[in-house]
Amino acid sequence: MVAVADIELAIGDITEQEVDVVVNAANSSLLGGGGVDGAIHRKGGPDVLGECQELRAGRYGSGLPTGQAVATTAGRLPARWVVHTVGPVWSGSEDRSELLADCHRNALAVAAELGARSIAFPAISTGVYRWPLPDAARIAVATVRGCDTSGFDVVRFVLFDRAAHAAFESALRTER
Ligand code: AR6
């Protein structure tokens, strides 16, 4: 039995979260995009992009691989750090669930290493990357529940709308 923090759900904009770590649903370029990524870079400002550019100039010269996670400053966001992870694009012909699970596991591991006690996740891969919400919610909840989150006081999913919130609520009820 692993030690788990209670999972919280919220509806809103992840960039407004007052937590130690905000998780970004990035792409492998780490240089920004739409959705959560665009909002984080817009509000976080040039310091976030600057650290992403340094990562691209160094350790992640070919980009951040899908499923992995890396931290930068949160710049002007209320959070202390952004942990960027790259979700898989939904595929109807190939099961990429483990990669989506990896995003959650690796983001938690990077956050724990930083000493974070609170973390907010978006619904990774459910926007531009088209992963069906109920399935993404099931994988996200089951994965976080399977991790040791005893070092965290808060593990929160921040959902953009009621449909996403309902999908996560249902996953919390059923994924025990
Ligand atoms: N706060 C919380 N949730 C949000 C916000 C926000 N500010 N904005 C959107 N969402 P997406 P992905 C929800 O597309 O599918 C980017 O261009 C949204 O409704 O942000 O992993 C990257 O650069 C959806 O439920 O991420 C990549 O290229 C969820 O967040 C690509 O999109 C994820 O949607 C990544 O696609």
Coordinates of N, CA and C and ligand atoms in Angstrom, one line a residue:
M1 N 0.9 -1.2 0.0 CA 0.0 0.0 0.0 C 0.9 1.2 0.0
V2 N 0.7 2.1 -1.0 CA 1.5 3.4 -1.0 C 0.8 4.5 -0.3
A3 N 1.5 5.4 0.3 CA 0.9 6.5 1.0 C 0.4 7.6 0.0
V4 N -0.8 7.9 0.1 CA -1.3 8.9 -0.9 C -1.9 10.1 -0.2
A5 N -1.7 11.3 -0.9 CA -2.4 12.5 -0.4 C -3.7 12.5 -1.0
D6 N -4.7 13.2 -0.4 CA -6.0 13.3 -1.0 C -5.9 14.1 -2.3
I7 N -6.7 13.6 -3.2 CA -6.7 14.4 -4.5 C -7.9 15.3 -4.5
E8 N -7.5 16.6 -4.8 CA -8.6 17.6 -4.9 C -8.9 18.0 -6.3
L9 N -10.1 18.4 -6.6 CA -10.5 18.9 -7.9 C -10.9 20.4 -7.8
A10 N -10.5 21.1 -8.9 CA -11.0 22.5 -8.9 C -11.3 22.9 -10.4
I11 N -12.2 23.8 -10.5 CA -12.5 24.3 -11.9 C -11.8 25.7 -12.0
G12 N -11.1 25.9 -13.0 CA -10.5 27.3 -13.2 C -9.3 27.3 -14.1
D13 N -8.5 28.3 -13.9 CA -7.3 28.6 -14.7 C -6.1 28.2 -13.9
I14 N -5.3 27.2 -14.4 CA -4.2 26.7 -13.6 C -3.2 27.8 -13.3
T15 N -3.1 28.8 -14.1 CA -2.1 29.8 -13.9 C -2.4 30.7 -12.6
E16 N -3.6 30.5 -12.1 CA -3.9 31.3 -10.9 C -3.7 30.5 -9.6
Q17 N -3.2 29.3 -9.7 CA -3.1 28.4 -8.6 C -1.9 28.8 -7.7
E18 N -2.2 28.9 -6.4 CA -1.2 29.2 -5.4 C -0.7 27.9 -4.8
V19 N 0.2 27.3 -5.6 CA 0.8 26.0 -5.2 C 2.3 26.1 -5.4
D20 N 3.0 25.1 -4.9 CA 4.5 25.1 -5.2 C 4.7 24.8 -6.7
V21 N 4.0 23.8 -7.2 CA 4.3 23.4 -8.6 C 3.0 23.4 -9.4
V22 N 3.1 24.1 -10.6 CA 2.1 24.0 -11.6 C 2.7 23.1 -12.7
V23 N 1.9 22.1 -13.1 CA 2.4 21.2 -14.2 C 1.9 21.8 -15.5
N24 N 2.8 21.9 -16.5 CA 2.5 22.4 -17.8 C 2.3 21.2 -18.8
A25 N 1.2 21.3 -19.5 CA 1.0 20.3 -20.6 C 1.7 20.9 -21.9
A26 N 3.0 20.7 -21.9 CA 3.9 21.3 -22.9 C 4.0 20.5 -24.2
N27 N 4.8 20.9 -25.1 CA 5.2 20.1 -26.2 C 6.7 19.9 -26.2
S28 N 7.3 19.0 -27.0 CA 8.7 18.7 -26.8 C 9.6 19.8 -27.1
S29 N 9.2 20.8 -27.8 CA 10.1 22.0 -28.1 C 10.3 22.8 -26.8
L30 N 9.4 22.7 -25.8 CA 9.5 23.5 -24.6 C 9.4 25.0 -24.8
L31 N 9.1 25.4 -26.0 CA 9.2 26.8 -26.3 C 7.8 27.5 -26.4
G32 N 6.8 26.8 -25.9 CA 5.4 27.4 -25.8 C 4.5 26.9 -26.8
G33 N 3.2 27.2 -26.7 CA 2.2 26.7 -27.7 C 0.9 27.3 -27.2
G34 N -0.2 26.6 -27.4 CA -1.5 27.0 -27.1 C -2.0 26.5 -25.7
G35 N -3.3 26.5 -25.4 CA -3.8 25.9 -24.2 C -3.1 26.3 -23.0
V36 N -2.9 25.3 -22.1 CA -2.3 25.5 -20.8 C -0.9 26.1 -21.0
D37 N -0.1 25.6 -22.0 CA 1.2 26.0 -22.3 C 1.3 27.5 -22.6
G38 N 0.4 27.9 -23.5 CA 0.3 29.3 -23.9 C 0.0 30.2 -22.7
A39 N -0.9 29.8 -21.9 CA -1.4 30.6 -20.7 C -0.2 30.7 -19.7
I40 N 0.5 29.6 -19.5 CA 1.7 29.6 -18.5 C 2.8 30.5 -19.0
H41 N 3.1 30.4 -20.3 CA 4.2 31.3 -20.8 C 3.7 32.8 -20.8
R42 N 2.5 33.0 -21.2 CA 2.0 34.4 -21.2 C 2.1 35.0 -19.8
K43 N 1.6 34.3 -18.8 CA 1.5 34.8 -17.4 C 2.9 34.7 -16.7
G44 N 3.6 33.6 -17.0 CA 4.9 33.4 -16.3 C 5.9 34.4 -16.8
G45 N 5.9 34.7 -18.1 CA 6.8 35.7 -18.6 C 8.1 35.2 -19.1
P46 N 9.0 36.1 -19.4 CA 10.3 35.8 -20.1 C 11.2 34.9 -19.3
D47 N 11.1 34.9 -17.9 CA 12.0 34.0 -17.2 C 11.7 32.5 -17.4
V48 N 10.4 32.2 -17.6 CA 10.1 30.8 -17.9 C 10.6 30.4 -19.3
L49 N 10.4 31.2 -20.3 CA 10.9 30.9 -21.6 C 12.4 30.9 -21.6
G50 N 13.0 31.8 -20.9 CA 14.5 31.8 -20.8 C 15.1 30.5 -20.3
E51 N 14.5 30.0 -19.2 CA 15.0 28.7 -18.7 C 14.7 27.5 -19.6
C52 N 13.5 27.6 -20.3 CA 13.2 26.6 -21.3 C 14.3 26.6 -22.5
Q53 N 14.6 27.8 -22.9 CA 15.6 27.9 -23.9 C 17.0 27.4 -23.5
E54 N 17.3 27.6 -22.2 CA 18.6 27.0 -21.7 C 18.5 25.5 -21.7
L55 N 17.4 24.9 -21.3 CA 17.2 23.5 -21.4 C 17.4 22.9 -22.8
R56 N 16.9 23.7 -23.8 CA 17.0 23.3 -25.1 C 18.5 23.4 -25.6
A57 N 19.2 24.4 -25.1 CA 20.6 24.6 -25.5 C 21.5 23.6 -24.8
G58 N 21.0 22.9 -23.7 CA 21.8 22.0 -23.0 C 21.3 20.5 -23.0
R59 N 20.7 20.1 -21.9 CA 20.3 18.7 -21.7 C 19.3 18.2 -22.6
Y60 N 18.4 19.1 -23.1 CA 17.3 18.7 -24.0 C 17.4 19.3 -25.4
G61 N 18.6 19.1 -25.9 CA 18.9 19.7 -27.3 C 17.9 19.2 -28.3
S62 N 17.4 17.9 -28.2 CA 16.4 17.4 -29.2 C 15.0 17.6 -28.7
G63 N 14.8 18.3 -27.6 CA 13.5 18.4 -27.1 C 13.2 17.5 -25.9
L64 N 12.2 17.7 -25.2 CA 11.8 16.9 -24.0 C 11.0 15.7 -24.5
P65 N 11.4 14.5 -24.3 CA 10.7 13.3 -24.8 C 9.3 13.2 -24.2
T66 N 8.3 12.7 -24.9 CA 7.0 12.4 -24.4 C 7.1 11.6 -23.1
G67 N 6.3 12.1 -22.1 CA 6.2 11.3 -20.8 C 7.2 11.8 -19.8
Q68 N 8.3 12.5 -20.2 CA 9.3 13.0 -19.2 C 8.9 14.4 -18.7
A69 N 9.6 14.8 -17.6 CA 9.2 16.1 -17.0 C 10.5 16.8 -16.5
V70 N 10.4 18.1 -16.6 CA 11.5 19.0 -16.2 C 11.0 20.3 -15.6
A71 N 11.8 20.8 -14.6 CA 11.3 22.0 -13.9 C 12.0 23.3 -14.4
T72 N 11.3 24.4 -14.3 CA 11.8 25.7 -14.4 C 11.2 26.6 -13.4
T73 N 11.7 27.8 -13.3 CA 11.1 28.8 -12.4 C 9.6 29.0 -12.9
A74 N 8.8 29.6 -12.1 CA 7.4 29.9 -12.5 C 7.3 31.4 -12.9
G75 N 8.4 32.1 -12.9 CA 8.4 33.5 -13.3 C 7.4 34.3 -12.5
R76 N 6.5 34.9 -13.2 CA 5.5 35.8 -12.5 C 4.2 35.1 -12.0
L77 N 4.2 33.8 -12.2 CA 3.0 33.0 -11.7 C 3.1 33.0 -10.2
P78 N 2.0 32.8 -9.5 CA 2.0 32.6 -8.0 C 2.7 31.4 -7.6
A79 N 2.8 30.4 -8.4 CA 3.5 29.1 -8.1 C 5.0 29.4 -8.0
R80 N 5.8 28.4 -7.4 CA 7.2 28.6 -7.3 C 7.9 28.0 -8.5
W81 N 7.4 26.9 -9.0 CA 8.0 26.2 -10.1 C 7.0 25.8 -11.1
V82 N 7.4 25.7 -12.4 CA 6.6 25.0 -13.4 C 7.3 23.7 -13.7
V83 N 6.6 22.6 -13.7 CA 7.1 21.3 -14.1 C 6.5 21.0 -15.5
H84 N 7.3 21.1 -16.5 CA 6.8 20.9 -17.9 C 6.9 19.4 -18.2
T85 N 5.8 18.9 -18.8 CA 5.8 17.5 -19.2 C 5.1 17.5 -20.6
V86 N 5.4 16.4 -21.3 CA 4.8 16.3 -22.7 C 3.9 15.1 -22.8
G87 N 2.6 15.4 -22.9 CA 1.7 14.3 -23.0 C 1.7 13.7 -24.4
P88 N 1.2 12.4 -24.5 CA 1.1 11.8 -25.8 C -0.1 12.4 -26.6
V89 N 0.1 12.4 -27.9 CA -1.1 12.7 -28.7 C -2.0 11.5 -28.7
W90 N -3.3 11.6 -28.6 CA -4.2 10.5 -28.6 C -4.1 9.7 -29.9
S91 N -4.1 8.4 -29.8 CA -4.1 7.6 -31.0 C -5.2 6.5 -30.8
G92 N -6.0 6.3 -31.9 CA -7.0 5.2 -31.8 C -6.4 3.9 -32.1
S93 N -5.2 3.9 -32.7 CA -4.6 2.6 -33.2 C -3.5 2.1 -32.3
E94 N -3.0 2.9 -31.4 CA -1.8 2.5 -30.6 C -2.2 2.9 -29.1
D95 N -1.9 2.1 -28.2 CA -2.1 2.4 -26.8 C -1.0 3.2 -26.2
R96 N -1.2 4.4 -26.0 CA -0.1 5.3 -25.4 C -0.4 5.7 -23.9
S97 N -1.2 4.8 -23.3 CA -1.6 5.1 -21.9 C -0.4 5.2 -20.9
E98 N 0.6 4.4 -21.2 CA 1.7 4.4 -20.3 C 2.5 5.7 -20.3
L99 N 2.5 6.3 -21.5 CA 3.2 7.6 -21.6 C 2.4 8.7 -20.9
L100 N 1.1 8.6 -20.9 CA 0.3 9.6 -20.2 C 0.5 9.3 -18.7
A101 N 0.5 8.1 -18.3 CA 0.8 7.8 -16.8 C 2.2 8.3 -16.5
D102 N 3.2 8.1 -17.4 CA 4.6 8.6 -17.1 C 4.6 10.1 -16.8
C103 N 3.8 10.8 -17.6 CA 3.7 12.3 -17.3 C 3.4 12.6 -15.9
H104 N 2.4 11.9 -15.3 CA 2.0 12.1 -14.0 C 3.1 11.7 -13.0
R105 N 3.6 10.5 -13.2 CA 4.6 9.9 -12.3 C 5.8 10.8 -12.3
N106 N 6.3 11.2 -13.5 CA 7.6 11.9 -13.5 C 7.4 13.4 -13.0
A107 N 6.2 14.0 -13.3 CA 6.0 15.3 -12.7 C 6.0 15.3 -11.2
L108 N 5.4 14.3 -10.6 CA 5.3 14.1 -9.2 C 6.8 13.9 -8.6
A109 N 7.6 13.1 -9.3 CA 8.9 12.8 -8.9 C 9.8 14.1 -8.9
V110 N 9.7 14.9 -10.0 CA 10.4 16.1 -10.1 C 10.0 17.1 -9.1
A111 N 8.7 17.2 -8.8 CA 8.2 18.1 -7.8 C 8.7 17.7 -6.4
A112 N 8.7 16.4 -6.1 CA 9.1 15.9 -4.8 C 10.6 16.2 -4.6
E113 N 11.4 16.1 -5.7 CA 12.8 16.4 -5.6 C 13.1 17.8 -5.3
L114 N 12.2 18.7 -5.8 CA 12.3 20.1 -5.5 C 11.9 20.5 -4.0
G115 N 11.2 19.5 -3.4 CA 10.7 19.8 -2.1 C 9.3 20.4 -2.1
A116 N 8.6 20.3 -3.2 CA 7.3 20.9 -3.3 C 6.3 20.1 -2.4
R117 N 5.4 20.8 -1.8 CA 4.4 20.2 -0.9 C 3.0 20.3 -1.5
S118 N 2.9 21.1 -2.6 CA 1.6 21.2 -3.3 C 1.8 21.3 -4.8
I119 N 0.9 20.6 -5.5 CA 1.1 20.5 -7.0 C -0.3 20.6 -7.6
A120 N -0.3 21.3 -8.8 CA -1.6 21.3 -9.5 C -1.3 20.8 -11.0
F121 N -2.2 19.9 -11.4 CA -2.1 19.3 -12.7 C -3.2 19.8 -13.6
P122 N -3.0 20.0 -14.9 CA -4.1 20.2 -15.8 C -4.5 18.8 -16.3
A123 N -5.5 18.8 -17.1 CA -5.9 17.5 -17.7 C -5.1 17.3 -19.0
I124 N -3.9 16.7 -18.7 CA -2.8 16.6 -19.8 C -3.4 15.8 -20.9
S125 N -3.1 16.2 -22.1 CA -3.4 15.6 -23.4 C -4.9 15.7 -23.8
T126 N -5.7 16.3 -23.0 CA -7.1 16.3 -23.4 C -7.6 17.5 -24.2
G127 N -6.6 18.4 -24.6 CA -7.0 19.5 -25.5 C -6.5 19.3 -26.9
V128 N -5.5 20.0 -27.2 CA -4.9 19.9 -28.6 C -4.5 18.5 -28.9
Y129 N -4.1 17.7 -27.9 CA -3.7 16.3 -28.2 C -4.9 15.3 -28.2
R130 N -6.1 15.8 -28.0 CA -7.4 15.1 -28.3 C -7.6 13.8 -27.5
W131 N -7.0 13.6 -26.3 CA -7.3 12.4 -25.6 C -8.7 12.4 -25.0
P132 N -9.5 11.4 -25.1 CA -10.9 11.5 -24.6 C -10.8 11.7 -23.1
L133 N -11.6 12.7 -22.6 CA -11.6 13.1 -21.2 C -11.8 11.9 -20.2
P134 N -12.8 11.1 -20.4 CA -13.0 10.0 -19.3 C -11.8 9.1 -19.2
D135 N -11.2 8.8 -20.3 CA -10.0 7.9 -20.3 C -8.8 8.6 -19.7
A136 N -8.6 9.8 -20.1 CA -7.5 10.6 -19.5 C -7.6 10.8 -18.0
A137 N -8.8 11.0 -17.6 CA -9.1 11.2 -16.2 C -8.9 9.9 -15.4
R138 N -9.3 8.8 -16.0 CA -9.1 7.5 -15.3 C -7.6 7.2 -15.2
I139 N -6.8 7.5 -16.2 CA -5.4 7.2 -16.2 C -4.7 8.2 -15.2
A140 N -5.1 9.4 -15.2 CA -4.4 10.4 -14.3 C -4.7 10.1 -12.9
V141 N -6.0 9.8 -12.5 CA -6.3 9.5 -11.1 C -5.7 8.2 -10.7
A142 N -5.7 7.2 -11.5 CA -5.2 5.9 -11.1 C -3.7 6.0 -10.9
T143 N -3.0 6.7 -11.8 CA -1.6 6.9 -11.7 C -1.2 7.6 -10.4
V144 N -1.8 8.8 -10.2 CA -1.5 9.5 -9.0 C -1.8 8.7 -7.7
R145 N -2.8 7.9 -7.7 CA -3.2 7.1 -6.6 C -2.1 6.0 -6.4
G146 N -1.5 5.6 -7.5 CA -0.5 4.6 -7.4 C 0.9 5.1 -7.0
C147 N 1.1 6.4 -6.9 CA 2.4 7.0 -6.5 C 2.4 7.3 -5.0
D148 N 3.6 7.3 -4.5 CA 3.8 7.8 -3.1 C 3.7 9.3 -3.1
T149 N 2.6 9.8 -2.6 CA 2.4 11.3 -2.5 C 2.4 11.7 -1.1
S150 N 3.0 10.9 -0.2 CA 3.0 11.3 1.2 C 3.7 12.6 1.5
G151 N 4.6 13.0 0.6 CA 5.3 14.3 0.9 C 4.5 15.5 0.5
F152 N 3.3 15.3 -0.1 CA 2.5 16.4 -0.5 C 1.3 16.6 0.4
D153 N 1.0 17.9 0.7 CA -0.2 18.2 1.4 C -1.4 18.4 0.4
V154 N -1.0 18.8 -0.8 CA -2.1 19.1 -1.8 C -1.7 18.5 -3.2
V155 N -2.5 17.7 -3.7 CA -2.4 17.2 -5.1 C -3.7 17.5 -5.7
R156 N -3.7 18.5 -6.7 CA -5.0 19.0 -7.2 C -5.0 18.9 -8.8
F157 N -6.1 18.5 -9.3 CA -6.4 18.6 -10.7 C -7.2 19.9 -11.0
V158 N -6.7 20.7 -11.8 CA -7.4 22.0 -12.2 C -8.0 21.9 -13.5
L159 N -9.3 21.8 -13.6 CA -10.0 21.5 -14.8 C -10.7 22.8 -15.4
F160 N -10.6 22.9 -16.7 CA -11.0 24.2 -17.3 C -12.5 24.3 -17.4
D161 N -13.2 23.3 -17.4 CA -14.7 23.4 -17.6 C -15.4 22.3 -16.8
R162 N -16.8 22.4 -16.8 CA -17.6 21.4 -16.1 C -17.4 20.0 -16.6
A163 N -17.3 19.9 -17.9 CA -17.2 18.5 -18.5 C -15.9 17.8 -18.0
A164 N -14.8 18.5 -18.0 CA -13.6 18.0 -17.5 C -13.7 17.7 -16.0
H165 N -14.3 18.6 -15.3 CA -14.5 18.3 -13.8 C -15.3 17.1 -13.6
A166 N -16.4 16.9 -14.3 CA -17.3 15.8 -14.2 C -16.5 14.5 -14.5
A167 N -15.7 14.5 -15.5 CA -14.9 13.3 -15.9 C -13.9 12.9 -14.7
F168 N -13.3 13.9 -14.1 CA -12.4 13.6 -13.0 C -13.1 13.2 -11.8
E169 N -14.3 13.8 -11.5 CA -15.1 13.4 -10.4 C -15.5 11.9 -10.5
S170 N -15.9 11.5 -11.7 CA -16.3 10.2 -11.9 C -15.1 9.2 -11.8
A171 N -13.9 9.6 -12.2 CA -12.7 8.8 -12.1 C -12.4 8.6 -10.6
L172 N -12.5 9.7 -9.8 CA -12.2 9.6 -8.4 C -13.1 8.7 -7.7
R173 N -14.4 8.6 -8.2 CA -15.4 7.7 -7.5 C -15.1 6.2 -7.9
T174 N -14.6 6.0 -9.1 CA -14.5 4.6 -9.6 C -13.1 4.0 -9.6
E175 N -12.1 4.9 -9.7 CA -10.7 4.3 -9.7 C -10.2 4.2 -8.3
R176 N -10.5 3.1 -7.7 CA -10.1 3.0 -6.3 C -8.9 2.0 -6.2
Ligands
AR6_1 N1 -6.0 26.2 -17.0 C1 -6.5 24.9 -16.9 N2 -6.8 24.1 -17.9 C2 -6.7 24.6 -19.1 C3 -6.2 25.9 -19.4 C4 -5.9 26.7 -18.3 N3 -5.4 28.0 -18.4 N4 -6.2 26.1 -20.8 C5 -6.6 24.9 -21.3 N5 -6.9 24.0 -20.4 P1 -4.0 21.6 -23.8 P2 -2.6 19.0 -24.5 C6 -7.4 22.6 -20.5 O1 -4.4 21.8 -25.3 O2 -3.9 18.4 -25.0 C7 -0.2 23.1 -26.5 O3 -0.2 23.9 -27.7 C8 -8.0 22.2 -21.8 O4 -9.4 22.5 -21.9 O5 -3.4 22.7 -23.1 O6 -1.7 18.2 -23.6 C9 1.1 22.6 -26.2 O7 2.2 23.5 -26.6 C10 -7.7 20.7 -21.8 O8 -8.7 20.0 -21.1 O9 -2.8 20.4 -23.7 C11 1.2 21.3 -27.0 O10 1.5 21.5 -28.3 C12 -6.4 20.6 -21.0 O11 -6.2 21.8 -20.4 C13 -0.3 20.8 -26.9 O12 -1.0 22.0 -26.7 C14 -5.2 20.3 -21.9 O13 -5.2 21.0 -23.1 C15 -0.5 19.9 -25.7 O14 -1.8 19.4 -25.8

